[in-house]
mmCIF file of C-alpha atoms in Angstrom:
data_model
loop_
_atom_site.group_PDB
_atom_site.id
_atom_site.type_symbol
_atom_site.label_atom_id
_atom_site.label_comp_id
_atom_site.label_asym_id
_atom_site.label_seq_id
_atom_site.Cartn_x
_atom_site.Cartn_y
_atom_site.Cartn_z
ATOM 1 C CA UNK I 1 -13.062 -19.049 -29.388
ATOM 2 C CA UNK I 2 -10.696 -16.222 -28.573
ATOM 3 C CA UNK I 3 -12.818 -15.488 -25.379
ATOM 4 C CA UNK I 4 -12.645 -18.998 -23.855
ATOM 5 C CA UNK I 5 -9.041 -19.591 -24.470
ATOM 6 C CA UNK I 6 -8.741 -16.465 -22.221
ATOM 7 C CA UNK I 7 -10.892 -17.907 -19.947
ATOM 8 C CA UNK I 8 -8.777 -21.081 -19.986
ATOM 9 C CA UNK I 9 -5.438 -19.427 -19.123
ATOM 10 C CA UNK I 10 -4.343 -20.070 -15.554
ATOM 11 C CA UNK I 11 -3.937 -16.595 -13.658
ATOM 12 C CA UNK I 12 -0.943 -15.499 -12.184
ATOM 13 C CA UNK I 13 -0.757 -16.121 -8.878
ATOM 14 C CA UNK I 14 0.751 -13.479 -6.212
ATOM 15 C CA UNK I 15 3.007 -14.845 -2.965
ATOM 16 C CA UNK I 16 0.287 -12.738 -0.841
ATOM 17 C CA UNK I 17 -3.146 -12.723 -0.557
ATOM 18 C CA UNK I 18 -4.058 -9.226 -0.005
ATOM 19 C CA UNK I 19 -7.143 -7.350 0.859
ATOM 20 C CA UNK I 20 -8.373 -3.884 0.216
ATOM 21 C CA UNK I 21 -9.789 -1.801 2.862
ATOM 22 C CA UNK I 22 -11.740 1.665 2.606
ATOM 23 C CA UNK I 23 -12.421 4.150 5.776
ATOM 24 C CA UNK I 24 -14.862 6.887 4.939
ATOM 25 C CA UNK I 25 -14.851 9.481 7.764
ATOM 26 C CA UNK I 26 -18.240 9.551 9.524
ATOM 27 C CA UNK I 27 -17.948 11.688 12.537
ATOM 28 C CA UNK I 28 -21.093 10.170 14.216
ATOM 29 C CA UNK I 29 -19.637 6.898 14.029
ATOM 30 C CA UNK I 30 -17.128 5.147 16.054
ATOM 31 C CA UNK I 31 -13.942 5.083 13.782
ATOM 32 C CA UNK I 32 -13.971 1.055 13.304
ATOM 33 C CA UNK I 33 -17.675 1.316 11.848
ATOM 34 C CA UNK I 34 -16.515 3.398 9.111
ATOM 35 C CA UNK I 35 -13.815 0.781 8.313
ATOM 36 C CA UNK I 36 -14.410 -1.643 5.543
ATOM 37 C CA UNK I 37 -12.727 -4.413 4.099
ATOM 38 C CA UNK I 38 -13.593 -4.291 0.516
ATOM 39 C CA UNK I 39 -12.617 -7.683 -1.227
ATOM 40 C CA UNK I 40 -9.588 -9.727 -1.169
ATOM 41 C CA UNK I 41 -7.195 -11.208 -4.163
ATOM 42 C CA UNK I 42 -4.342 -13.200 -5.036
ATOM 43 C CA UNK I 43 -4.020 -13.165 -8.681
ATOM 44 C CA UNK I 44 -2.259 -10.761 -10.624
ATOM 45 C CA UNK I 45 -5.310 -10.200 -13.216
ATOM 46 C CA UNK I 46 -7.878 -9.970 -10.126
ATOM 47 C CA UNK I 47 -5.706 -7.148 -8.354
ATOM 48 C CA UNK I 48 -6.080 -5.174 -12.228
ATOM 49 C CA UNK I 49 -10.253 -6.283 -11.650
ATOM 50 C CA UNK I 50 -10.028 -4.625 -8.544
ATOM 51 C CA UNK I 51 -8.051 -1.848 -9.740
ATOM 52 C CA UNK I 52 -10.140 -0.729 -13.072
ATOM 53 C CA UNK I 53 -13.053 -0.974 -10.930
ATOM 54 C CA UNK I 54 -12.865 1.103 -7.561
ATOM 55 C CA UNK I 55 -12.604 5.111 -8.083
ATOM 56 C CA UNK I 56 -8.918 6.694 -8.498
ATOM 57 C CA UNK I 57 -7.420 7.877 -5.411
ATOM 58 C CA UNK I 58 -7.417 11.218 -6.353
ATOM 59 C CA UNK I 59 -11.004 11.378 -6.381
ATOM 60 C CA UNK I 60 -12.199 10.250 -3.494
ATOM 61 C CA UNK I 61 -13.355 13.011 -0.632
ATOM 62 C CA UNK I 62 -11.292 14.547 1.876
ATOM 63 C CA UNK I 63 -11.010 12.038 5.068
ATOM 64 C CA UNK I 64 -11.278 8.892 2.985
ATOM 65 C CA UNK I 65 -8.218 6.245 2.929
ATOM 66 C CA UNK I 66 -7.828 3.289 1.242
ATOM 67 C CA UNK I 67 -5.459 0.529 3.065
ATOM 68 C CA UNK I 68 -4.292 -2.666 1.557
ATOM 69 C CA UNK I 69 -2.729 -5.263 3.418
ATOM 70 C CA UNK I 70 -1.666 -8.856 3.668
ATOM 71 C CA UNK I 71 -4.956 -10.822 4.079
ATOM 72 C CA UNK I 72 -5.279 -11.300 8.128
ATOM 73 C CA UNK I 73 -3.795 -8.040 9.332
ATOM 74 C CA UNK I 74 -5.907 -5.238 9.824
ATOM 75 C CA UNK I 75 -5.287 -1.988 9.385
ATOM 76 C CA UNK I 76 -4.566 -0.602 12.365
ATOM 77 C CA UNK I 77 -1.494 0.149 14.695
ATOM 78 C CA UNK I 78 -3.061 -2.251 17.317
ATOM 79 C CA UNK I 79 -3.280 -5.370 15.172
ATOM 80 C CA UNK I 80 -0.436 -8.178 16.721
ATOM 81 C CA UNK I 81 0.886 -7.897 13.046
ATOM 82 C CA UNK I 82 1.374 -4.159 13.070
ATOM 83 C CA UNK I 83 1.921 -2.996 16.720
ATOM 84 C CA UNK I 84 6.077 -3.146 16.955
ATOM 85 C CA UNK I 85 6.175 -1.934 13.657
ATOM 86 C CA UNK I 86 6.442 1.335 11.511
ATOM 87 C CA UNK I 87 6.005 2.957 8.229
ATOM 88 C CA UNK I 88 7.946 4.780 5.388
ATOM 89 C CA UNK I 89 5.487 8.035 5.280
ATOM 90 C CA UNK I 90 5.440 10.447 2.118
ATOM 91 C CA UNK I 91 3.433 13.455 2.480
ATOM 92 C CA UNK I 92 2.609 14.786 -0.417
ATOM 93 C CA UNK I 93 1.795 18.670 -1.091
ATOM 94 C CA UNK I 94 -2.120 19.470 -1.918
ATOM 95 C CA UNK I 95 -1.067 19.895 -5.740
ATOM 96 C CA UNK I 96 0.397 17.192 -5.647
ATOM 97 C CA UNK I 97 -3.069 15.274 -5.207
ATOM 98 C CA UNK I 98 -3.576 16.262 -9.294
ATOM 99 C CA UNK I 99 -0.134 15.640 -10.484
ATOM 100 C CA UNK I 100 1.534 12.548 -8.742
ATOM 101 C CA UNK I 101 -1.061 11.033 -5.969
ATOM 102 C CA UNK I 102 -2.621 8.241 -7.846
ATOM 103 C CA UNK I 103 0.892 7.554 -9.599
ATOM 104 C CA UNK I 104 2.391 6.701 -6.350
ATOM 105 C CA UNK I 105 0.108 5.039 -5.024
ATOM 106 C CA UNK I 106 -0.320 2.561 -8.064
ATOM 107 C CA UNK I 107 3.211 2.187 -7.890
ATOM 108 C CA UNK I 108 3.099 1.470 -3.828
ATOM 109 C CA UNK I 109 0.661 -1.117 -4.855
ATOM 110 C CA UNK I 110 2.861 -2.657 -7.666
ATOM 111 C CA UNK I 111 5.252 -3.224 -5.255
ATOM 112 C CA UNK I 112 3.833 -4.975 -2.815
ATOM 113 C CA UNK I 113 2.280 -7.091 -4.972
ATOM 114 C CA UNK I 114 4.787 -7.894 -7.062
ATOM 115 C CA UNK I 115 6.986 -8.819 -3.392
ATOM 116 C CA UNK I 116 9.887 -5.835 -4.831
ATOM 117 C CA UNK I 117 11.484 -5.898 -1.322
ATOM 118 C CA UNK I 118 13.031 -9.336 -2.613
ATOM 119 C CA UNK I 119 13.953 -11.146 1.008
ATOM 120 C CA UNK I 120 12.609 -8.980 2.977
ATOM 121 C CA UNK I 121 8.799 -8.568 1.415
ATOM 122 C CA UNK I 122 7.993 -10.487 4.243
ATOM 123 C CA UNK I 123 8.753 -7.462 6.567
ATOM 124 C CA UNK I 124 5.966 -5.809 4.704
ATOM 125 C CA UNK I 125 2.416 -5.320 6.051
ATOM 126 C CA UNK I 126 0.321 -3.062 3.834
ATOM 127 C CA UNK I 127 0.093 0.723 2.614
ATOM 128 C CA UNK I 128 -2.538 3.100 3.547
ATOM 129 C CA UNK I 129 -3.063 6.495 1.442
ATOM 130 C CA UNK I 130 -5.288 8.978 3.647
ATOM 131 C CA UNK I 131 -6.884 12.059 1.450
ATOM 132 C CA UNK I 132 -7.018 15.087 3.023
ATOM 133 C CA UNK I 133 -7.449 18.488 2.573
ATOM 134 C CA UNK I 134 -4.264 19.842 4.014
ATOM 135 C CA UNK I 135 -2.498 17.147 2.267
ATOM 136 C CA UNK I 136 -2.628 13.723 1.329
ATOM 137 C CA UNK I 137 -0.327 10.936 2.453
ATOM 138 C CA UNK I 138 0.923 7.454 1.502
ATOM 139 C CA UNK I 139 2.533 4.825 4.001
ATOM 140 C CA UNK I 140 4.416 1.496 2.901
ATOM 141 C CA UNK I 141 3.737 -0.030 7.318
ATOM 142 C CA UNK I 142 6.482 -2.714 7.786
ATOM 143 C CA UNK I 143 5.684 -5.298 10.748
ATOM 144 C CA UNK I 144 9.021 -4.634 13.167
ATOM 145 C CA UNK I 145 10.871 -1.829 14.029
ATOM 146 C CA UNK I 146 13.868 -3.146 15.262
ATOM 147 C CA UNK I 147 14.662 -4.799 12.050
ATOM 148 C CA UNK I 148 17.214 -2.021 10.905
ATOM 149 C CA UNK I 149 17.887 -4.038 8.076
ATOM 150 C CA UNK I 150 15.323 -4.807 6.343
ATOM 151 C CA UNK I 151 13.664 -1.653 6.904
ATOM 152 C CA UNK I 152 16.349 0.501 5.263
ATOM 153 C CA UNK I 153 16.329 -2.007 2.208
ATOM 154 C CA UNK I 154 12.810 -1.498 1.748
ATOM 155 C CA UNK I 155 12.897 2.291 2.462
ATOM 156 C CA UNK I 156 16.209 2.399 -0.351
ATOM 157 C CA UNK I 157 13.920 0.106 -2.883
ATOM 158 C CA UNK I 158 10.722 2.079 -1.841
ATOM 159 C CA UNK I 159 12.094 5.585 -2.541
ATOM 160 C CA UNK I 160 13.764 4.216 -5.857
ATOM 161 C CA UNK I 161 10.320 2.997 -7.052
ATOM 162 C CA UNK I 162 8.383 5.709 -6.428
ATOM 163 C CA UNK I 163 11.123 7.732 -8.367
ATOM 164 C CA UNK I 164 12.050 10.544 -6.326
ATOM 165 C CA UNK I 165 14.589 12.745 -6.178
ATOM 166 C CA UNK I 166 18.282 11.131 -4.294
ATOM 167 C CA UNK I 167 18.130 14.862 -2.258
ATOM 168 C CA UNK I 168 14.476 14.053 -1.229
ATOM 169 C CA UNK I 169 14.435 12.564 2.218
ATOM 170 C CA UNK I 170 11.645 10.509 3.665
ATOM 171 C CA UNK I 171 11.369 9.198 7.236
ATOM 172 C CA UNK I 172 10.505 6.097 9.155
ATOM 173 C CA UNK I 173 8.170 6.401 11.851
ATOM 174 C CA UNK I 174 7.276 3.797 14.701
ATOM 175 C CA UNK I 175 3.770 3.278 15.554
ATOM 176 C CA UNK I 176 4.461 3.235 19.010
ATOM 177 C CA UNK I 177 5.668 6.950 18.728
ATOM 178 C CA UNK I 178 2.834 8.331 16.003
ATOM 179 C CA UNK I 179 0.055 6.601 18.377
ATOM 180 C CA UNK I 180 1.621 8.925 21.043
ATOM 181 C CA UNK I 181 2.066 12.031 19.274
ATOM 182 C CA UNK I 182 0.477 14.002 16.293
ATOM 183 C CA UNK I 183 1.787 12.551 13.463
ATOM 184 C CA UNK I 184 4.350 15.615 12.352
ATOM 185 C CA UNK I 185 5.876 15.488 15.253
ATOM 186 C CA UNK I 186 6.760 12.164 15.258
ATOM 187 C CA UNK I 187 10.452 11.969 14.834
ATOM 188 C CA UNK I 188 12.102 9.517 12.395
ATOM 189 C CA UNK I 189 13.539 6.296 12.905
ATOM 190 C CA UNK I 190 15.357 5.648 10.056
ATOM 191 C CA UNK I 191 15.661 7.917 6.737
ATOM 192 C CA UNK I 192 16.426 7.299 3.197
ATOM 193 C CA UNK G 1 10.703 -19.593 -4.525
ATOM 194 C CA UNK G 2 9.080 -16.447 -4.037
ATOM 195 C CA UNK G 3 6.646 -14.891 -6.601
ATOM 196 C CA UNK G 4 8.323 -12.054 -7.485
ATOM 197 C CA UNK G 5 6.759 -9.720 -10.414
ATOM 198 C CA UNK G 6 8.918 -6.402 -12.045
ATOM 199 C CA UNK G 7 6.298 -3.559 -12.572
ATOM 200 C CA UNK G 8 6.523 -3.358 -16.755
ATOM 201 C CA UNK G 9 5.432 -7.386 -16.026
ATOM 202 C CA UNK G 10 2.225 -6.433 -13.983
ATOM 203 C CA UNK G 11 0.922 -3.364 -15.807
ATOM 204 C CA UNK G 12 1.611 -5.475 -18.777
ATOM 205 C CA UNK G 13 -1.942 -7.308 -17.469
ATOM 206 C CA UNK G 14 -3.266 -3.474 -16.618
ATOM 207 C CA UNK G 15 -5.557 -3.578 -19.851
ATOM 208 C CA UNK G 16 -6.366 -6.619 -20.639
ATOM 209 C CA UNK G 17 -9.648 -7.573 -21.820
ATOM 210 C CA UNK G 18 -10.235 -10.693 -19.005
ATOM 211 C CA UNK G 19 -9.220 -7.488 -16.671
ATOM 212 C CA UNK G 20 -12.195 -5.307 -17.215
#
């Protein structure tokens, strides 16, 4: 009885549909083949489903990412969603990978979800967390630039969430200026 | 309105049984 009154409980709906994405580095390939969307959901208990099921950050190989993003964009700089926009990069150091990589990254997730940007979740386009072996990375990707506003709220919220440090500084970078450069010397937009 | 969830709400769902 107890397992079909679960069944019966309506699930909680999320303001997004959102889908995941995995790229797993195959040099032979060109880099779109080795992107894949993985499934899509808009329930609060089917994002956990999701969750449980697919392997911990932290353990997947060096040149793997995971992306998830509002269902319809893709992830990529060039997508009309994406391509005046920017993201809110930490870089994390490689010990960090054992001690606080799949924290933040749940934590990225839980806000997006969860629309923690208040009026300006709509700004919001997806994360991406690359693994790699000089260091791994996570990226909240907002959709425009220009929007000083709302970018800076979500960078304040964003750096508050993920709990670091008020003397830790993290940067806003346009795509328009990381497509053009290597991404560390990409100079920041915005900081927080 | 907006559906807005606080983190303790969602990982409040993190182990349920209907999750896994």
């Amino acid at each position: 009885d107890v397992v079909i009154a679960t069944e019966n409980v309506e699930k909680h709906p999320l303001q997004s549909r959102w889908a995941l994405w995995f790229f797993k580095n195959v040099r032979s390939q060109p880099w779109q083949c080795n992107l894949r969307l993985v499934t899509t959901f808009n329930t609060v208990e089917d994002f956990w489903a999701l969750y449980t099921h697919v392997q911990l950050a932290s353990k997947l190989s060096s040149g793997c990412d995971y992306s998830i993003f509002k269902d319809g964009i893709e992830p990529m700089w060039e997508d009309s969603r994406n391509k005046r926009g920017g993201r809110w990069l930490i870089t994390l150091s490689k010990q960090q990978r054992h001690s606080d990589l799949d924290t933040l990254w749940l934590e990225t997730l839980l806000c997006l979800i969860g629309e923690a940007f208040d009026e300006h979740s709509e700004e919001v386009c997806g994360a991406v967390i690359n693994i790699r072996a000089k260091g791994d990375k996570i990226a909240l990707w907002t959709r425009e630039t220009e929007n000083r506003e709302a970018v800076t709220h979500i960078g304040r919220v964003y750096k508050e969430r993920l709990g670091l440090s008020s003397k830790a500084v993290i940067g806003y970078q346009a795509h328009a200026d990381t497509a053009t450069k290597s991404s560390s010397l990409t100079k920041n937009k915005f900081v927080v | 309105g907006k559906r807005q969830y606080d983190r303790d709400f969602l990982l409040g769902f993190q182990f349920m049984p209907a999750c896994v």
